[in-house]
Amino acid sequence: MVKTTTASALSAMLIVGLCAAVSLLPGGTDAKRHGPLLVEDEGARRNRPAECLFGKTLRELGSTWFADLGPPFGVMYCIKCECVAVHKKRRIVARVQCRNIKNECPKPTCDEPILLPGRCCKSCPGDAHSPDIVQDLPQAQPDEEERSKHFAALLTGRTSSILKRDDIRSTYSTINPQNIVATGRFVFHKKNLYYSFYISDKAPRPRAIQFVDNQGNILEEHPLVIPPEGPFSVYQNATGKICGVWRRVPRDYRRLLRDDMMNAVLLWGGKYQAELAIAGPIGKYPALPQELFSSLLEPAPGTNPEQMNGAGGTAIVSTKSGVTSSIYLTIVLNGIFSPDDIADVPLNIRLEMQNKDQVILEETQRVKKPAHDINIIEVSSPLSVNDLRLLTRGKLTVVVESKRKPEALRIQGTVQTRVACEVFQTLLTSHNPESRTDTTGLSWMYLNKEGSLVYNIQTHNLHMNYNPVITLIDDSAKRKAEIENLGFSSEHVSGVVDRMGPRVLEPLYSGDLAINVANDLNLNLVHGKYVSRPVADARDSTAPVLLKRIANSAAPPHSVGMAWVAVDNECNLHYEVTLAGVPSSYHPVQLFLEELPIEAPNAPISRTPLEDFSGNYLEGFVLAMPSIELAKLETSVIYLELRSKSKDEPILKAKLKSIKVPNHCTGNQYHDNDVQNNSVISTPHNDNNLPTGETKCYHSSRFYDEGDMWNVAEQCTMCSCFHRRVKCEPIKCPPLKCRKEDIVQKKGDCCPTCAVSRYPEDTAVALVSKPRGCHLGDHFHSAGATWHPYLPPNGYDTCIVCTCDAHSLEINCPRTQCPPLNCSDKVAYRPDKKACCKVCPQVIKSKPSGTGAPGEMGDQAGSSVGTLRNPQTILANGGCSYNANVYENGQEFHPVLATHGEQKCVKCSCKDGHIKCERKRCARSVCARQHLGVRKNAIPADECCQCPKTAGRHQQHRRRQQQQQNQKQTTAISVKS
């Protein structure tokens, strides 16, 4: 199902209608008879797939249809449209062309032609050859597409010969001094082509991938650059692969793919001039459906770079374990042949340990006639179980070398997990229809670059008091042999299986690996078998959501679902839903995006229908979703709900996690009118780490700009938007300066106010319906109201009380006047962080040793009498603990060191729980006088003064500078005279 709400599509339809009307006018027919009407803006479809968007429908390249203008016009059967390919600077783009076919109608051969419903031309009965019959291209047969589902490509300097043609050489740079190579795998699934690549470790990530036909025309181009922020490409970073998807491949291009007439190109460098490009033909290889491992073969260390320029290869590896274990290698390679190798060239193929201390397999194959770009070698050999285990753990290397020049012509590569970007997923549910268990869940896993199995498990209603255990089992065997015990479970479990072996990998790739959750009461509580799914969009960056059964639903308790949701670079929403345990009587099922009113629970629920479907699997998309709707997805305030259409009741539901949306899909198009949650729109920060102008906060069903303040009257809270965060706190009411009987609480106000005395001049005002009061920013305060100002991001300033004068309606906000202090401001402190005034420290007189009560500690430096408090109370009020002593907040003392005693020259002070110590220092003038006095024995030296020993030297230096300055002035005067 496809949806769109773009205005450009509607305008396109109106243009078609107007052009059709003009062409039907008298005198305008001949001029417009064969002239196509371009109804699509060229700039609007830039960098879009080769497909046409007409109205609310996507049209495949080569398809034809009649223009549907919607009500009140309906289908215009005399306006025939088609999606045609247009060549533009080596690129093939799709454009809509519509024309009036009324004057193309053939002259009927019968005497009484009729106009059939839904036709433009009158025709004779049985006449099928008319321009008003849409002759669409024949649909490809499903079995034909399944037969050519797997493809592969080797990209090296030699396979990039298509880029070296004279007509396209200026676009690409094929100079490859580092001899970068790559290998790719392609899987065709539901009209989508999923691609995966391994590239040389010495190469950075490519900028883009292009699909090019044999004539050099660019059919499709996708960017491959990962955004610096956000959760994009978690899978790609963990696996070292490059993943993507070409969605809705046109039928003409699918034919090119099946006929081996399409090439893949990886680009590095700038947008308009590639610094490096490597290419290779996409071809079918029989071994691909059984591939378990892959290897990227590169020139071996020590070989001549110039002689091996363009050399490389890829190995398709499959294994079989059992009584007779074996290995099968299909090696696609080039570049290891010398110029004199014309025919019957022997090559050595080895499978050896990475440290080269053991050779697992060695065989010689002969290439009858070496080709410049692609050569294929197939090898099979028995293998021990121990060697298979080494293979699964990435310990083996494939080596291919020329037998005549083994040291000079050699390529090699480590055997690792297969190139395909894929995750394995399953739903956890009871397979017994009679089971009443309410435990459900999901699990998904993938293989990382080290070959370890990364698994994630989420369960619902799993009762932990019955000791649940999760195990991986081989579901193909009758005994359901246990492969791996994942231990005890919780609601969310994740981990890594490091030491992978063939007993895990082979059932995983063959679709026989299953997960079982059991407990002490039921040996088979819930169960699920893993299936492979290609990675793109959501599977690359986020985790799936578990669709749980809605409480009080009549659906079976083991009903469960899994949903992947993502937004692509074209701002389209993609979703995939898998169900289990939903009876057929509940089908068809309706899928909704739902926004629940949080701030106003009684408000109506907003639902956006996505699609109706039957069965247990759905994959769809929504075209050009509005930016405000995408913002809701990013702020995680949307639910996904499944409802039974036949029974008109909800079945499953889940809250969507935050979905990363490309910045250009939201931009600055937010309005203060939607969404709910204490979340934000994530936008980049500038270099000063300050929020940009595009920063938005989201709360109470609307968006707010940076620095905005607002109150939620129903909850008596005040909120602000600061650094993309929403901060709310209860409204603080200031104390009232009026008698208790004069305090009134108005309906709708959060704070009480003093009653306003009525003056004669107020009588006329009281008759006016508009309330009297003061406006401060966007907030209104009634006459006589008092309040504390709200200053984000710190919140309410309780040291200021604002008043709206009841008569003049003027706002006055004086700060609290603090009483004078009896101590120095240096030692004064605030009792708490939001205290308005500082206070002097309380000096407590110490009691003689042994006279204090248990748990009390005396002040060792106090001089005045005070009340003793226990250490806990002192520390709770901002006191400090030091060297087994407790000091009051604001108290000063000299520290005592066990080895040196009391430090008279060091003074410490306790302030708000922190101790700050300083050594006594003397001013420079004091040091100078003291230095002279000591020399003349006039004054004794102060042992606490830290005077520099070079004080006298500094004075001599200053005196010398002054003498030089005076001498310069004298010289200047003599020169002038």
Short mmCIF file of N, CA and C in Angstrom, two decimals, residues 743-802:
data_model
loop_
_atom_site.label_atom_id
_atom_site.label_comp_id
_atom_site.label_asym_id
_atom_site.label_seq_id
_atom_site.Cartn_x
_atom_site.Cartn_y
_atom_site.Cartn_z
N ILE A 743 -7.89 36.14 52.10
CA ILE A 743 -7.30 35.26 51.08
C ILE A 743 -8.42 34.56 50.31
N VAL A 744 -8.35 34.66 48.98
CA VAL A 744 -9.36 34.02 48.12
C VAL A 744 -8.64 33.09 47.14
N GLN A 745 -9.34 32.03 46.76
CA GLN A 745 -8.81 31.06 45.79
C GLN A 745 -9.77 31.06 44.59
N LYS A 746 -9.35 31.71 43.50
CA LYS A 746 -10.19 31.80 42.32
C LYS A 746 -10.17 30.48 41.55
N LYS A 747 -11.25 30.17 40.93
CA LYS A 747 -11.36 28.94 40.15
C LYS A 747 -10.42 29.00 38.93
N GLY A 748 -9.63 27.97 38.79
CA GLY A 748 -8.69 27.90 37.69
C GLY A 748 -7.31 28.43 38.02
N ASP A 749 -7.16 29.17 39.17
CA ASP A 749 -5.86 29.67 39.58
C ASP A 749 -5.16 28.64 40.46
N CYS A 750 -3.86 28.56 40.32
CA CYS A 750 -3.08 27.62 41.12
C CYS A 750 -2.70 28.21 42.47
N CYS A 751 -2.59 29.52 42.56
CA CYS A 751 -2.17 30.17 43.81
C CYS A 751 -3.29 31.07 44.33
N PRO A 752 -3.47 31.12 45.65
CA PRO A 752 -4.46 32.05 46.22
C PRO A 752 -3.97 33.49 46.12
N THR A 753 -4.90 34.43 46.23
CA THR A 753 -4.56 35.86 46.18
C THR A 753 -5.31 36.59 47.29
N CYS A 754 -4.87 37.82 47.53
CA CYS A 754 -5.56 38.67 48.49
C CYS A 754 -6.76 39.33 47.82
N ALA A 755 -7.86 39.44 48.56
CA ALA A 755 -9.04 40.08 48.01
C ALA A 755 -8.74 41.55 47.74
N VAL A 756 -9.18 42.06 46.56
CA VAL A 756 -8.94 43.44 46.17
C VAL A 756 -10.11 44.28 46.63
N SER A 757 -9.83 45.36 47.43
CA SER A 757 -10.89 46.26 47.89
C SER A 757 -11.47 47.01 46.70
N ARG A 758 -12.78 47.20 46.72
CA ARG A 758 -13.47 47.82 45.61
C ARG A 758 -13.48 49.33 45.79
N TYR A 759 -12.98 50.05 44.81
CA TYR A 759 -13.01 51.50 44.81
C TYR A 759 -14.15 51.96 43.90
N PRO A 760 -14.63 53.19 44.07
CA PRO A 760 -15.73 53.64 43.21
C PRO A 760 -15.37 53.59 41.75
N GLU A 761 -14.11 53.92 41.40
CA GLU A 761 -13.76 53.94 39.99
C GLU A 761 -13.68 52.53 39.41
N ASP A 762 -13.69 51.52 40.29
CA ASP A 762 -13.61 50.15 39.79
C ASP A 762 -14.97 49.62 39.38
N THR A 763 -16.03 50.35 39.69
CA THR A 763 -17.36 49.83 39.40
C THR A 763 -17.58 49.65 37.91
N ALA A 764 -17.17 50.66 37.13
CA ALA A 764 -17.34 50.55 35.68
C ALA A 764 -16.47 49.44 35.10
N VAL A 765 -15.30 49.29 35.68
CA VAL A 765 -14.40 48.26 35.19
C VAL A 765 -14.97 46.87 35.46
N ALA A 766 -15.62 46.74 36.61
CA ALA A 766 -16.16 45.43 36.98
C ALA A 766 -17.24 44.97 36.02
N LEU A 767 -17.89 45.91 35.33
CA LEU A 767 -18.93 45.55 34.40
C LEU A 767 -18.38 45.03 33.09
N VAL A 768 -17.11 45.25 32.83
CA VAL A 768 -16.50 44.79 31.59
C VAL A 768 -16.18 43.31 31.72
N SER A 769 -16.50 42.55 30.69
CA SER A 769 -16.30 41.10 30.75
C SER A 769 -14.82 40.73 30.75
N LYS A 770 -13.98 41.55 30.14
CA LYS A 770 -12.56 41.22 30.08
C LYS A 770 -11.94 41.38 31.46
N PRO A 771 -11.27 40.35 31.97
CA PRO A 771 -10.68 40.44 33.31
C PRO A 771 -9.53 41.44 33.34
N ARG A 772 -9.38 42.08 34.51
CA ARG A 772 -8.29 43.03 34.71
C ARG A 772 -7.06 42.28 35.17
N GLY A 773 -5.92 42.73 34.68
CA GLY A 773 -4.69 42.08 35.10
C GLY A 773 -3.51 42.61 34.32
N CYS A 774 -2.38 41.94 34.51
CA CYS A 774 -1.11 42.34 33.90
C CYS A 774 -0.62 41.25 32.96
N HIS A 775 0.01 41.67 31.88
CA HIS A 775 0.60 40.75 30.91
C HIS A 775 2.12 40.81 31.06
N LEU A 776 2.73 39.66 31.27
CA LEU A 776 4.18 39.53 31.33
C LEU A 776 4.58 38.47 30.31
N GLY A 777 5.07 38.94 29.17
CA GLY A 777 5.34 38.00 28.08
C GLY A 777 4.04 37.44 27.54
N ASP A 778 3.94 36.13 27.49
CA ASP A 778 2.72 35.47 27.02
C ASP A 778 1.81 35.06 28.17
N HIS A 779 2.13 35.50 29.40
CA HIS A 779 1.36 35.06 30.55
C HIS A 779 0.54 36.22 31.10
N PHE A 780 -0.64 35.89 31.60
CA PHE A 780 -1.56 36.88 32.17
C PHE A 780 -1.69 36.62 33.67
N HIS A 781 -1.61 37.71 34.45
CA HIS A 781 -1.77 37.63 35.89
C HIS A 781 -2.89 38.59 36.27
N SER A 782 -3.84 38.11 37.04
CA SER A 782 -4.98 38.94 37.43
C SER A 782 -4.55 40.03 38.39
N ALA A 783 -5.36 41.06 38.50
CA ALA A 783 -5.05 42.21 39.36
C ALA A 783 -4.90 41.75 40.80
N GLY A 784 -3.79 42.20 41.42
CA GLY A 784 -3.53 41.85 42.81
C GLY A 784 -2.76 40.56 43.00
N ALA A 785 -2.50 39.84 41.91
CA ALA A 785 -1.82 38.55 42.03
C ALA A 785 -0.34 38.75 42.34
N THR A 786 0.22 37.81 43.06
CA THR A 786 1.65 37.79 43.34
C THR A 786 2.21 36.45 42.87
N TRP A 787 3.46 36.46 42.44
CA TRP A 787 4.06 35.23 41.94
C TRP A 787 5.58 35.33 41.97
N HIS A 788 6.21 34.19 41.98
CA HIS A 788 7.66 34.13 41.82
C HIS A 788 7.96 34.01 40.32
N PRO A 789 8.92 34.76 39.81
CA PRO A 789 9.25 34.63 38.38
C PRO A 789 9.91 33.28 38.09
N TYR A 790 9.60 32.75 36.91
CA TYR A 790 10.17 31.48 36.46
C TYR A 790 11.29 31.79 35.47
N LEU A 791 12.52 31.45 35.83
CA LEU A 791 13.69 31.81 35.03
C LEU A 791 14.41 30.53 34.61
N PRO A 792 14.16 30.07 33.38
CA PRO A 792 14.84 28.84 32.93
C PRO A 792 16.33 29.11 32.73
N PRO A 793 17.20 28.10 32.93
CA PRO A 793 16.84 26.71 33.23
C PRO A 793 16.79 26.40 34.72
N ASN A 794 16.98 27.44 35.60
CA ASN A 794 17.06 27.17 37.02
C ASN A 794 15.70 27.05 37.69
N GLY A 795 14.65 27.48 37.02
CA GLY A 795 13.31 27.35 37.58
C GLY A 795 12.89 28.60 38.34
N TYR A 796 12.09 28.43 39.37
CA TYR A 796 11.53 29.56 40.11
C TYR A 796 12.60 30.24 40.96
N ASP A 797 12.59 31.57 40.94
CA ASP A 797 13.44 32.37 41.81
C ASP A 797 12.58 32.84 42.97
N THR A 798 12.69 32.12 44.09
CA THR A 798 11.84 32.43 45.24
C THR A 798 12.32 33.65 46.01
N CYS A 799 13.43 34.24 45.58
CA CYS A 799 13.92 35.45 46.24
C CYS A 799 13.30 36.71 45.63
N ILE A 800 12.51 36.54 44.60
CA ILE A 800 11.83 37.66 43.96
C ILE A 800 10.34 37.40 44.00
N VAL A 801 9.57 38.41 44.37
CA VAL A 801 8.11 38.32 44.38
C VAL A 801 7.57 39.43 43.49
N CYS A 802 6.91 39.03 42.43
CA CYS A 802 6.31 40.00 41.51
C CYS A 802 4.86 40.23 41.90
#
